[in-house]
mmCIF file of C-alpha atoms in Angstrom:
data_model
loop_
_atom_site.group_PDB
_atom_site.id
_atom_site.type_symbol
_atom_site.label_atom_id
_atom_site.label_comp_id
_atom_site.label_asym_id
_atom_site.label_seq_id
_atom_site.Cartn_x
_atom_site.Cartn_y
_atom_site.Cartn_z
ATOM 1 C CA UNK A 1 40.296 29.950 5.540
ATOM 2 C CA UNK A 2 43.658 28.304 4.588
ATOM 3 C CA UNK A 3 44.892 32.011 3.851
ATOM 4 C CA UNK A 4 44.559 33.598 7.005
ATOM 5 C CA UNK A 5 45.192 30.167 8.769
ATOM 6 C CA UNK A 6 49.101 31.095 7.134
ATOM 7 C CA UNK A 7 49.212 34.526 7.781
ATOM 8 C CA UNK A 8 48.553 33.372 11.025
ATOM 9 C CA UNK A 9 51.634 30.481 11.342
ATOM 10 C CA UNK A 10 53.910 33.544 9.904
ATOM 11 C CA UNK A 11 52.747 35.891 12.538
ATOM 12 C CA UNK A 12 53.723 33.712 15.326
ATOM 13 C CA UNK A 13 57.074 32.434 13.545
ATOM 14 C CA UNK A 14 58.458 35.752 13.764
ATOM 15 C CA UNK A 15 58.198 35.829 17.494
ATOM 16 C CA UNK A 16 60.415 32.636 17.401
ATOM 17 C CA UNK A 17 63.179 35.148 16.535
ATOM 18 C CA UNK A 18 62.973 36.512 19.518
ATOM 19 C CA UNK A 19 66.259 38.542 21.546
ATOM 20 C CA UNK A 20 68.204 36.392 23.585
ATOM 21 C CA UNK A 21 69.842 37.904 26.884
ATOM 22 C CA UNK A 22 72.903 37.124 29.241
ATOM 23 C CA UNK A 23 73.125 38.169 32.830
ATOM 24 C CA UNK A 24 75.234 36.625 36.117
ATOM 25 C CA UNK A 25 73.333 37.001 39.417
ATOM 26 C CA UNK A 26 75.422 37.928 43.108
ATOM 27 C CA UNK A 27 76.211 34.180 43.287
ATOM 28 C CA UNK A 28 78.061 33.473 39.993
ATOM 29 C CA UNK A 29 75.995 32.173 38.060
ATOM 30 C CA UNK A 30 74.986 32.768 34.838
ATOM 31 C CA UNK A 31 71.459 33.060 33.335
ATOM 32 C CA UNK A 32 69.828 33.371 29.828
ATOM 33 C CA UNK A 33 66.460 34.300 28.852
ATOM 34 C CA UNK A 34 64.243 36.352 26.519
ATOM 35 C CA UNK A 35 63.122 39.255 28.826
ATOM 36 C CA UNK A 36 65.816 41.740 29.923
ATOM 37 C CA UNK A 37 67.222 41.905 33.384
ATOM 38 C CA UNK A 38 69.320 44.742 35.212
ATOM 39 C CA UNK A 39 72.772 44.281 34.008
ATOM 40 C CA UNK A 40 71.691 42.084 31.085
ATOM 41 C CA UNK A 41 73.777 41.950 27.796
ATOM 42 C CA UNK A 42 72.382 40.997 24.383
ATOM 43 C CA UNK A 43 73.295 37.615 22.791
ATOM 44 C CA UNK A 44 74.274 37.857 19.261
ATOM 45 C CA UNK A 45 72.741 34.401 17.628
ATOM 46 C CA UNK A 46 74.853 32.981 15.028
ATOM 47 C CA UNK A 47 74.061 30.986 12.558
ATOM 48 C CA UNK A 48 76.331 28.430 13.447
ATOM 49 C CA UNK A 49 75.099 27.872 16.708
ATOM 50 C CA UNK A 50 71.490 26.630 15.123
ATOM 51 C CA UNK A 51 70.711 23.114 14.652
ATOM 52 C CA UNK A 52 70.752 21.989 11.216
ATOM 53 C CA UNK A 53 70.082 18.554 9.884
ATOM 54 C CA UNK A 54 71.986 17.935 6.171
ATOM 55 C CA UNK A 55 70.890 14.226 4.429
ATOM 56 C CA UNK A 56 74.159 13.546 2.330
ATOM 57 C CA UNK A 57 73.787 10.177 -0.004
ATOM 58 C CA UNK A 58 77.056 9.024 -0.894
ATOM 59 C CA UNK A 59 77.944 8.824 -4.815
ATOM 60 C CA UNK A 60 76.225 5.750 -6.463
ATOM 61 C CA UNK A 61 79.610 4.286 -7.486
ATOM 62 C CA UNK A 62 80.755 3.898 -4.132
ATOM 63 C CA UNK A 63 77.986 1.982 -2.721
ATOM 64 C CA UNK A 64 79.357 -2.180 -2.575
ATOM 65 C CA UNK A 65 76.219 -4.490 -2.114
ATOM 66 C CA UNK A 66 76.364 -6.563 1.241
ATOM 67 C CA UNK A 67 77.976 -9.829 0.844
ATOM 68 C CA UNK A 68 76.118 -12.485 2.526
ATOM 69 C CA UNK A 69 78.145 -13.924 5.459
ATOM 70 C CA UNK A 70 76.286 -17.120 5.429
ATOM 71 C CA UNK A 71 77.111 -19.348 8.667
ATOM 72 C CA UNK A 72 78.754 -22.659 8.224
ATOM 73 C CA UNK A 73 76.980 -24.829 10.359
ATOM 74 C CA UNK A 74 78.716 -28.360 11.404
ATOM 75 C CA UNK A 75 76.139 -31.374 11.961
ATOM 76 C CA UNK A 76 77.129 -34.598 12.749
ATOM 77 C CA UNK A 77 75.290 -37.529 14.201
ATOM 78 C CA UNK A 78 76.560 -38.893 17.581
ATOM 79 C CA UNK A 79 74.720 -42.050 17.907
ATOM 80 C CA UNK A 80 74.029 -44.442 17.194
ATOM 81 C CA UNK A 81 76.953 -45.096 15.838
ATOM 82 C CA UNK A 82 77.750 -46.152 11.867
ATOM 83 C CA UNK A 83 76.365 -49.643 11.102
ATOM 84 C CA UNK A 84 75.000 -50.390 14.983
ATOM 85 C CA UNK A 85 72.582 -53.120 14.761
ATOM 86 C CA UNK A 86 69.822 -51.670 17.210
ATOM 87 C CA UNK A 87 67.274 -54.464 18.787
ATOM 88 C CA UNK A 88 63.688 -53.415 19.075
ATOM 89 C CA UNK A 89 60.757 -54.830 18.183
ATOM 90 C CA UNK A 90 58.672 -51.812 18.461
ATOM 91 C CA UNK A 91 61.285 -50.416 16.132
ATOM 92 C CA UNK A 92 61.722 -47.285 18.649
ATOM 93 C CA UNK A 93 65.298 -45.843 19.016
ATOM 94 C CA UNK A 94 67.076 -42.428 19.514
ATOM 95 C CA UNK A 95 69.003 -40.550 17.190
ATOM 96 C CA UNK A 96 71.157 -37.679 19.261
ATOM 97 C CA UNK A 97 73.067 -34.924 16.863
ATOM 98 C CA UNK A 98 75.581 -32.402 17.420
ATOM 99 C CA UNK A 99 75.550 -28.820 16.042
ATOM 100 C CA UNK A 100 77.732 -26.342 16.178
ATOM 101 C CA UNK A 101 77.440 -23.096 15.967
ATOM 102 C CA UNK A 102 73.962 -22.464 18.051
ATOM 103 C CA UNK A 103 71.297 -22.215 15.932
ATOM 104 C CA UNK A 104 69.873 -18.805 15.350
ATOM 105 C CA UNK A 105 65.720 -18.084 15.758
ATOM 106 C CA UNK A 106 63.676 -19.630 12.795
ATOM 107 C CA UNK A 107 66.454 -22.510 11.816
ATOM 108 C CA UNK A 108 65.552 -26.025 12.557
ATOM 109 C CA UNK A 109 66.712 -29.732 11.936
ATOM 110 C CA UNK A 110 65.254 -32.032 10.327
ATOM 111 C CA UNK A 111 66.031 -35.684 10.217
ATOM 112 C CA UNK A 112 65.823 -37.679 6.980
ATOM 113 C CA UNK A 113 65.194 -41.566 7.220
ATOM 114 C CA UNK A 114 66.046 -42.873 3.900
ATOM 115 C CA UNK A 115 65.350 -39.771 2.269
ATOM 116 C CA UNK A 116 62.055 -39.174 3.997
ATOM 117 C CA UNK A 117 61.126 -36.970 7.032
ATOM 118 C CA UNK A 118 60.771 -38.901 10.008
ATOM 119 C CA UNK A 119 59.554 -36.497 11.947
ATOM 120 C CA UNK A 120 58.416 -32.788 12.273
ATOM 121 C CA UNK A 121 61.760 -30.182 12.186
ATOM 122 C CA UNK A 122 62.711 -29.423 15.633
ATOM 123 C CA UNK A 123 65.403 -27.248 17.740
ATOM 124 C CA UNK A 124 66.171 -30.222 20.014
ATOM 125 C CA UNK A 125 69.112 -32.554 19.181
ATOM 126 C CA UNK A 126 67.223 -35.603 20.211
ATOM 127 C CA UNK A 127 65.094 -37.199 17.693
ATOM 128 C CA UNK A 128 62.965 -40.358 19.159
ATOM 129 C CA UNK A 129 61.472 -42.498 16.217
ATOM 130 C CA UNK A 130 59.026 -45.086 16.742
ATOM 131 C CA UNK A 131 57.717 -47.648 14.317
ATOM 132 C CA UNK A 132 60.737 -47.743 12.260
ATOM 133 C CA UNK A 133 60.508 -51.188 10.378
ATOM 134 C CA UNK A 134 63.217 -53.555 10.301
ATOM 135 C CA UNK A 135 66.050 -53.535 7.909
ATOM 136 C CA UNK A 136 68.918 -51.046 7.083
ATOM 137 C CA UNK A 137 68.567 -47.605 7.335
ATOM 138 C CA UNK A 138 70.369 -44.580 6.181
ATOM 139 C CA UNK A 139 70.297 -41.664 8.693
ATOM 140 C CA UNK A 140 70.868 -37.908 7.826
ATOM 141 C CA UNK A 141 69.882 -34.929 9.265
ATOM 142 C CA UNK A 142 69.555 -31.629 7.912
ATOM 143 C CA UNK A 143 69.773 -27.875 9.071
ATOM 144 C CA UNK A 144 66.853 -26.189 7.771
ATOM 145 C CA UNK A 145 65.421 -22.882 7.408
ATOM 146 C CA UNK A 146 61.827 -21.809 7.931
ATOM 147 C CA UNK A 147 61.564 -21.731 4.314
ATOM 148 C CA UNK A 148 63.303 -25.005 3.769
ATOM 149 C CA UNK A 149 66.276 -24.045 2.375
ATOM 150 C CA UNK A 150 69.027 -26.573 2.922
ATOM 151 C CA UNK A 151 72.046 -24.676 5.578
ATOM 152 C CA UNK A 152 73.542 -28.114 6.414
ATOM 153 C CA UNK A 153 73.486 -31.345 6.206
ATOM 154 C CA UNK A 154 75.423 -34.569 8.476
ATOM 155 C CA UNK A 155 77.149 -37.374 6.976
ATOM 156 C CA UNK A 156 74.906 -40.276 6.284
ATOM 157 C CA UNK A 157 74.864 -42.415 8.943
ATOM 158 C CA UNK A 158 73.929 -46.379 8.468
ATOM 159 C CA UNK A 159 72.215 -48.521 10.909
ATOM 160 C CA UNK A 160 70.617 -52.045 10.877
ATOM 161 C CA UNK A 161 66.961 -52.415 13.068
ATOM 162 C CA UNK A 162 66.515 -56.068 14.425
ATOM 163 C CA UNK A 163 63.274 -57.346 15.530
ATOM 164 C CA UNK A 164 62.198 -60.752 16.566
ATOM 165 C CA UNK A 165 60.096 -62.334 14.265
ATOM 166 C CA UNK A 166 57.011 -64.169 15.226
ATOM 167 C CA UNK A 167 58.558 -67.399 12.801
ATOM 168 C CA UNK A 168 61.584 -67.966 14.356
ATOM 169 C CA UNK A 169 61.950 -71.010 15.305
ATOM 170 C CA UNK A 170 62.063 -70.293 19.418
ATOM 171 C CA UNK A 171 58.528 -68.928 19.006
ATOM 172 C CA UNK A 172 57.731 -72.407 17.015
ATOM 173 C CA UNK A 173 58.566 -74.833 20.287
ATOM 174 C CA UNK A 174 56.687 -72.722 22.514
ATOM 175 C CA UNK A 175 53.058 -73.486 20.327
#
């Protein structure tokens, strides 16, 4: 079967090769095709007018490995601003950061409240905490990849939460 399946392919190759003829009708222009015409002249097919495809690999030595342009990212934190006392007694505030370049797909930031993560990483420069106790704080935030490989990081920022406490003594006169 597989035998005269290639005699067959070679049969039908051969009429690949077939003549090639040139002709220009009343109007100028010109024609080609395979069948002869009145007035048709035979095209001589060289072989550099076939397609050909040629892979080349360049020598070994010459090949440089691709240095990795790695992207310096700048992060700093805009507010609040270092050693801002911030009054809440919920212990909610806002953290807003600046980043330049724009992040690419698949980086994030992360922000670090006294070395722990405060909250999930996000694209958005806004971070809003909530039930941050009182006390000093150190603030940094990080540019992170999806991996969690460290691109960036801000200066540490320090801030001070104040909240009412339920002994001081204007709460005392009121009982």
């Amino acid at each position: 079967m597989r035998t005269i399946l290639m005699i067959a392919l070679l049969i039908l190759s051969t009429n690949c090769l077939a003549t090639v003829y040139r002709w220009v009708d009343e109007n100028g222009k010109v024609h080609y095709s395979d069948e002869p015409k009145a007035n048709a002249e035979v095209i001589e097919i060289n072989e550099e007018t076939q397609n050909s495809i040629a892979i080349k690999t360049p020598p070994k030595a010459t090949i440089a490995p691709k240095e990795d342009t790695q992207i310096s990212y700048k992060i700093s934190i805009v507010s609040p601003q270092e050693e801002a006392t911030i009054r809440d007694n919920n212990g909610e505030f806002t953290v807003n950061v600046s980043v330049s370049p724009q992040l690419p797909r698949g980086v994030k930031m992360i922000l670090l409240v006294d070395g722990v993560a405060a909250l999930e990483p996000q694209t958005s420069p806004i971070f809003k905490l909530t039930g941050i106790y009182r006390g000093e704080h150190n603030l940094v935030v990080n540019v992170v990849t999806q991996n969690g490989k460290v691109l960036a990081s801000s200066s540490p920022r320090k801030i001070f939460l104040h909240q009412a406490s339920v002994f001081s003594p204007a709460n005392k006169a009121r009982q």
